[in-house]
């Protein structure tokens, strides 16, 4: 009994030492978490093309990895950089001077109150909302600008994952305190959630925003392509996404005297954009892996604050990973306790 107790004590001490070192390393490398997440996400997406080039075509691993990295830059980074440039050019001047936002919101709401004889918000509420929007906007913009500096590290990690990823993945999976069945389950579901969030959700958002762009153009909205970009970004949030754009735009049209076009945009958004979102989202995510809407909503909130715009993808992946680990814990240890 004493021998078992001493063995258990040594084991607990050893685990505590490992956890302490992991926490210490993690804390000092927390800035690079987006790079690790991004590298692993791209690794999952590029693994099959990498196998095709190295096994079927017999290309060297280094050349194959570099070529796939260049292609991924063209497909992912350049469009993302273009979106950031468009939004930054339009909204950065407003974020730099919050007083302009306060004056604009105050005037807009005052005109509505005078026209329709209702009190919408008090002066204190207007100021609070404006300050909150500016603060959140600056936080997201700051995180986004910081995340751009992590791209180099992301591709540095990705190179080693592509050239030696299978061995690294096999070694990391062997560290998990899971049986073989649950290890395979973890690996399969991890790939599914990465595909669902990194491919499925952006495709749904892109398709929905393209449909919304047609409505903006027909209704005569100023700078429809800008609002297409904004719609694409907010469409990552299920249910409410595009509504956060086309409803305010419709009310602006009505406020400016274009009542028929404002009503048209409202109906177009609710009927066409909403239906397309629900049908396409249901069909696509069932094909490549479903993600619960609550996971996406909370993931987007967490991801934006941590990583900026790229958190629209990595945030839901983090939340999905947490849910997957909890599920695995229940499968692994609830059975043990029952036995």
Coordinates of C-alpha atoms in Angstrom, one line a residue:
X1 CA 0.0 0.0 0.0
X2 CA 2.9 2.3 0.9
X3 CA 4.6 1.4 -2.4
X4 CA 1.5 2.3 -4.4
X5 CA 1.1 5.5 -2.5
X6 CA 4.7 6.5 -3.2
X7 CA 4.3 5.7 -6.9
X8 CA 1.1 7.7 -7.1
X9 CA 2.8 10.6 -5.4
X10 CA 5.7 10.5 -7.8
X11 CA 3.3 10.4 -10.7
X12 CA 1.3 13.4 -9.5
X13 CA 4.6 15.3 -8.9
X14 CA 5.7 14.5 -12.4
X15 CA 2.4 15.6 -14.0
X16 CA 2.5 18.9 -12.0
X17 CA 6.1 19.6 -13.3
X18 CA 4.9 18.9 -16.9
X19 CA 1.8 21.1 -16.5
X20 CA 3.9 23.9 -15.0
X21 CA 6.3 23.8 -17.9
X22 CA 3.4 23.7 -20.4
X23 CA 1.7 26.7 -18.8
X24 CA 5.0 28.6 -18.7
X25 CA 5.7 28.0 -22.4
X26 CA 2.1 28.6 -23.4
X27 CA 2.0 31.9 -21.5
X28 CA 5.2 33.2 -23.2
X29 CA 4.1 32.0 -26.6
X30 CA 0.4 33.1 -26.3
X31 CA 1.0 35.8 -28.9
X32 CA 1.7 33.1 -31.5
X33 CA -1.4 31.1 -30.9
X34 CA -3.1 32.4 -34.1
X35 CA 0.0 31.3 -36.1
X36 CA -0.2 27.7 -34.7
X37 CA -4.0 27.6 -35.4
X38 CA -3.6 29.0 -38.9
X39 CA -0.7 26.7 -39.7
X40 CA -2.6 23.6 -38.5
X41 CA -5.8 24.7 -40.4
X42 CA -3.9 25.1 -43.6
X43 CA -2.1 21.8 -43.0
X44 CA -5.4 20.0 -42.8
X45 CA -6.7 21.7 -46.0
X46 CA -3.4 21.1 -47.9
X47 CA -2.7 17.6 -46.7
X48 CA -4.3 15.7 -49.6
X49 CA -2.7 18.0 -52.3
X50 CA 0.6 17.4 -50.5
X51 CA 0.2 13.7 -50.6
X52 CA -0.8 13.8 -54.3
X53 CA 2.4 15.8 -55.2
X54 CA 4.8 13.8 -53.1
X55 CA 3.4 10.3 -53.5
X56 CA 1.6 10.3 -56.9
X57 CA 3.8 12.8 -58.7
X58 CA 7.0 11.9 -56.8
X59 CA 7.9 15.6 -56.2
X60 CA 10.4 16.5 -53.4
X61 CA 8.7 17.4 -50.1
X62 CA 10.3 20.8 -49.9
X63 CA 9.3 21.9 -53.4
X64 CA 5.8 20.6 -52.9
X65 CA 5.4 22.4 -49.6
X66 CA 6.7 25.7 -51.0
X67 CA 4.4 25.6 -54.0
X68 CA 1.3 24.8 -51.9
X69 CA 2.2 27.6 -49.5
X70 CA 2.4 30.1 -52.4
X71 CA -1.0 28.9 -53.7
X72 CA -2.5 29.3 -50.3
X73 CA -1.2 32.8 -50.1
X74 CA -2.9 33.6 -53.4
X75 CA -6.2 32.0 -52.4
X76 CA -6.4 33.1 -48.7
X77 CA -4.1 35.9 -47.8
X78 CA -4.5 38.2 -50.8
X79 CA -8.3 38.3 -50.6
X80 CA -8.2 38.8 -46.8
X81 CA -5.7 41.6 -47.2
X82 CA -7.9 43.2 -49.8
X83 CA -10.9 43.1 -47.4
X84 CA -8.9 44.6 -44.6
X85 CA -7.6 47.4 -46.9
X86 CA -11.2 48.2 -48.1
X87 CA -12.6 48.3 -44.6
X88 CA -9.6 50.2 -43.2
X89 CA -9.8 52.9 -45.8
X90 CA -13.5 53.5 -45.2
X91 CA -13.8 53.1 -41.4
X92 CA -10.4 54.1 -40.0
X93 CA -11.0 57.8 -40.1
X94 CA -14.2 57.4 -38.1
X95 CA -12.5 55.2 -35.5
X96 CA -9.8 57.8 -35.1
X97 CA -12.3 60.5 -34.2
X98 CA -15.2 59.0 -32.2
X99 CA -16.8 62.5 -31.9
X100 CA -17.8 62.3 -35.6
X101 CA -19.6 59.1 -35.0
X102 CA -21.4 60.5 -31.9
X103 CA -22.5 63.6 -33.9
X104 CA -23.7 61.5 -36.9
X105 CA -25.7 59.0 -34.7
X106 CA -27.2 61.9 -32.7
X107 CA -28.3 63.8 -35.8
X108 CA -29.7 60.6 -37.4
X109 CA -31.8 59.6 -34.4
X110 CA -32.9 63.2 -33.7
X111 CA -34.3 63.5 -37.3
X112 CA -36.2 60.2 -36.8
X113 CA -37.6 61.4 -33.5
X114 CA -38.8 64.7 -35.0
X115 CA -40.2 63.1 -38.1
X116 CA -42.2 60.3 -36.3
X117 CA -42.7 62.0 -32.9
X118 CA -41.2 59.2 -30.8
X119 CA -38.3 59.1 -28.4
X120 CA -35.8 56.5 -29.5
X121 CA -32.8 57.1 -27.2
X122 CA -31.6 59.6 -24.6
X123 CA -28.4 61.5 -25.1
X124 CA -26.6 59.4 -22.5
X125 CA -27.6 56.2 -24.3
X126 CA -26.4 57.5 -27.7
X127 CA -23.0 58.4 -26.2
X128 CA -22.7 55.1 -24.5
X129 CA -23.5 53.1 -27.7
X130 CA -21.2 55.3 -29.8
X131 CA -18.3 54.9 -27.3
X132 CA -18.9 51.1 -27.2
X133 CA -18.9 50.8 -31.0
X134 CA -15.6 52.8 -31.3
X135 CA -13.9 50.9 -28.5
X136 CA -14.9 47.5 -30.0
X137 CA -13.9 48.6 -33.5
X138 CA -10.5 49.8 -32.3
X139 CA -9.9 46.5 -30.4
X140 CA -10.8 44.4 -33.5
X141 CA -8.7 46.6 -35.8
X142 CA -5.7 46.5 -33.4
X143 CA -6.0 42.7 -33.2
X144 CA -6.2 42.5 -37.0
X145 CA -3.1 44.6 -37.6
X146 CA -1.2 42.6 -35.0
X147 CA -2.3 39.3 -36.6
X148 CA -0.8 40.4 -40.0
X149 CA 2.7 40.3 -38.3
X150 CA 2.1 36.6 -37.4
X151 CA 1.7 35.4 -41.0
X152 CA 5.4 34.8 -41.4
X153 CA 5.5 32.6 -38.4
X154 CA 2.4 30.8 -39.6
X155 CA 4.0 29.8 -42.9
X156 CA 7.3 28.9 -41.1
X157 CA 5.3 26.4 -39.0
X158 CA 3.3 25.3 -42.0
X159 CA 6.4 24.3 -43.9
X160 CA 7.5 21.9 -41.2
X161 CA 3.9 20.5 -40.9
X162 CA 3.7 19.8 -44.6
X163 CA 7.2 18.2 -44.8
X164 CA 7.0 16.2 -41.6
X165 CA 3.4 16.5 -40.5
X166 CA 2.4 12.9 -40.4
X167 CA 5.2 12.0 -38.0
X168 CA 4.5 15.0 -35.8
X169 CA 0.8 14.3 -35.8
X170 CA 1.4 10.6 -34.9
X171 CA 3.7 11.7 -32.1
X172 CA 1.3 14.3 -30.7
X173 CA -1.7 11.9 -30.8
X174 CA 0.3 9.3 -28.9
X175 CA 0.6 11.7 -26.0
X176 CA -3.2 11.9 -25.6
X177 CA -4.5 9.8 -22.7
X178 CA -7.0 8.1 -24.9
X179 CA -7.5 4.5 -26.2
X180 CA -7.1 3.8 -29.9
X181 CA -10.8 4.1 -30.7
X182 CA -11.1 7.5 -29.1
X183 CA -7.8 8.7 -30.7
X184 CA -9.2 7.9 -34.1
X185 CA -12.5 9.5 -33.2
X186 CA -10.6 12.7 -32.1
X187 CA -8.5 12.8 -35.3
X188 CA -11.5 12.3 -37.6
X189 CA -13.7 14.9 -35.8
X190 CA -10.9 17.4 -35.5
X191 CA -10.4 17.3 -39.3
X192 CA -14.2 17.7 -39.8
X193 CA -14.5 20.7 -37.5
X194 CA -11.6 22.4 -39.3
X195 CA -13.2 21.8 -42.7
X196 CA -16.5 23.0 -41.5
X197 CA -15.2 26.2 -40.0
X198 CA -12.4 27.0 -42.4
X199 CA -14.2 26.1 -45.7
X200 CA -18.0 25.7 -45.0
X201 CA -18.7 28.8 -43.0
X202 CA -16.7 31.2 -45.4
X203 CA -18.4 29.7 -48.4
X204 CA -21.9 30.2 -46.9
X205 CA -21.0 33.8 -46.0
X206 CA -19.6 34.5 -49.5
X207 CA -22.7 33.1 -51.2
X208 CA -25.1 35.0 -48.9
X209 CA -23.2 38.2 -49.4
X210 CA -23.2 37.8 -53.2
X211 CA -27.0 37.5 -53.1
X212 CA -27.2 40.5 -50.8
X213 CA -24.9 42.5 -53.2
X214 CA -27.4 42.0 -56.0
X215 CA -30.1 43.5 -53.7
X216 CA -27.9 46.5 -52.8
X217 CA -27.2 47.2 -56.4
X218 CA -30.9 47.0 -57.4
X219 CA -32.0 49.2 -54.5
X220 CA -29.4 51.8 -55.3
X221 CA -27.3 51.6 -52.1
X222 CA -24.2 53.8 -52.1
X223 CA -21.0 51.8 -52.4
X224 CA -22.6 48.4 -52.7
X225 CA -19.3 46.6 -52.9
X226 CA -18.2 48.0 -49.6
X227 CA -21.4 46.7 -48.0
X228 CA -20.9 43.4 -49.7
X229 CA -17.6 43.1 -47.8
X230 CA -19.2 44.1 -44.6
X231 CA -22.0 41.6 -45.2
X232 CA -19.5 38.9 -45.9
X233 CA -17.8 39.5 -42.5
X234 CA -20.9 39.7 -40.4
X235 CA -22.5 36.7 -42.2
X236 CA -20.2 34.5 -40.1
X237 CA -22.7 35.0 -37.3
X238 CA -25.6 32.7 -38.0
X239 CA -29.2 34.0 -38.1
X240 CA -28.4 37.7 -37.4
X241 CA -25.4 38.1 -39.8
X242 CA -26.7 39.8 -42.9
X243 CA -29.6 41.3 -41.1
X244 CA -27.1 43.6 -39.3
X245 CA -26.3 45.2 -42.6
X246 CA -29.4 45.2 -44.9
X247 CA -31.9 46.3 -42.2
X248 CA -29.9 49.5 -41.3
X249 CA -29.3 50.2 -45.1
X250 CA -33.0 49.8 -45.7
X251 CA -33.9 52.3 -43.0
X252 CA -31.3 54.7 -44.4
X253 CA -33.0 54.5 -47.8
X254 CA -36.4 55.1 -46.1
X255 CA -34.9 58.0 -44.1
X256 CA -33.5 59.6 -47.3
X257 CA -36.9 59.5 -48.9
X258 CA -36.5 56.3 -51.0
X259 CA -39.3 54.5 -49.3
X260 CA -40.1 51.9 -52.0
X261 CA -36.5 50.9 -52.4
X262 CA -36.1 50.7 -48.6
X263 CA -39.1 48.4 -48.3
X264 CA -37.8 46.4 -51.3
X265 CA -34.5 45.9 -49.6
X266 CA -36.2 44.8 -46.4
X267 CA -38.3 42.2 -48.2
X268 CA -35.4 41.1 -50.4
X269 CA -33.3 40.6 -47.3
X270 CA -35.9 38.7 -45.3
X271 CA -37.2 36.5 -48.1
X272 CA -34.3 36.0 -50.6
X273 CA -31.1 36.5 -48.5
X274 CA -32.5 34.7 -45.5
X275 CA -33.8 31.8 -47.5
X276 CA -30.6 31.4 -49.5
X277 CA -28.6 31.5 -46.2
X278 CA -30.7 28.8 -44.6
X279 CA -30.9 26.5 -47.6
X280 CA -27.3 26.8 -48.7
X281 CA -25.9 26.6 -45.1
X282 CA -27.9 23.5 -44.3
X283 CA -26.9 21.8 -47.6
X284 CA -23.2 22.6 -47.5
X285 CA -22.5 22.1 -43.8
X286 CA -24.2 18.7 -43.9
X287 CA -21.8 17.8 -46.7
X288 CA -18.6 18.7 -45.0
X289 CA -19.5 18.8 -41.3
X290 CA -22.1 20.7 -39.3
X291 CA -21.3 23.3 -36.6
X292 CA -23.9 24.3 -34.1
X293 CA -24.9 28.0 -34.5
X294 CA -24.2 28.8 -30.8
X295 CA -20.6 27.5 -31.2
X296 CA -20.2 29.8 -34.2
X297 CA -21.7 32.8 -32.4
X298 CA -19.6 32.5 -29.3
X299 CA -16.6 31.5 -31.4
X300 CA -16.8 34.7 -33.5
X301 CA -17.1 36.9 -30.4
X302 CA -14.0 35.2 -28.8
X303 CA -12.1 35.1 -32.0
X304 CA -12.5 38.7 -33.0
X305 CA -11.2 39.9 -29.6
X306 CA -8.3 37.5 -29.7
X307 CA -7.2 37.4 -33.3
X308 CA -9.0 40.2 -35.2
X309 CA -10.7 39.3 -38.5
X310 CA -9.0 35.9 -38.8
X311 CA -10.8 35.1 -35.5
X312 CA -14.0 34.7 -37.5
X313 CA -12.6 31.3 -38.5
X314 CA -10.3 30.4 -35.6
X315 CA -12.7 31.4 -32.8
X316 CA -15.3 28.8 -33.8
X317 CA -12.5 26.2 -34.2
X318 CA -11.4 26.8 -30.6
X319 CA -14.9 26.5 -29.2
X320 CA -15.5 23.4 -31.3
X321 CA -12.3 21.9 -30.1
X322 CA -13.3 22.5 -26.5
X323 CA -16.6 20.8 -27.1
X324 CA -14.8 17.8 -28.8
X325 CA -12.4 17.4 -25.9
X326 CA -15.3 17.4 -23.3
X327 CA -17.1 14.8 -25.4
X328 CA -14.0 12.7 -25.5
X329 CA -13.5 13.0 -21.8
X330 CA -17.0 11.7 -21.2
X331 CA -16.5 8.8 -23.6
X332 CA -13.1 7.9 -22.2
X333 CA -13.6 8.1 -18.4
X334 CA -17.4 7.6 -17.9
X335 CA -17.0 4.1 -19.3
X336 CA -14.0 3.5 -17.0
X337 CA -16.0 4.5 -14.0
X338 CA -18.9 2.3 -15.0
X339 CA -16.5 -0.7 -15.4

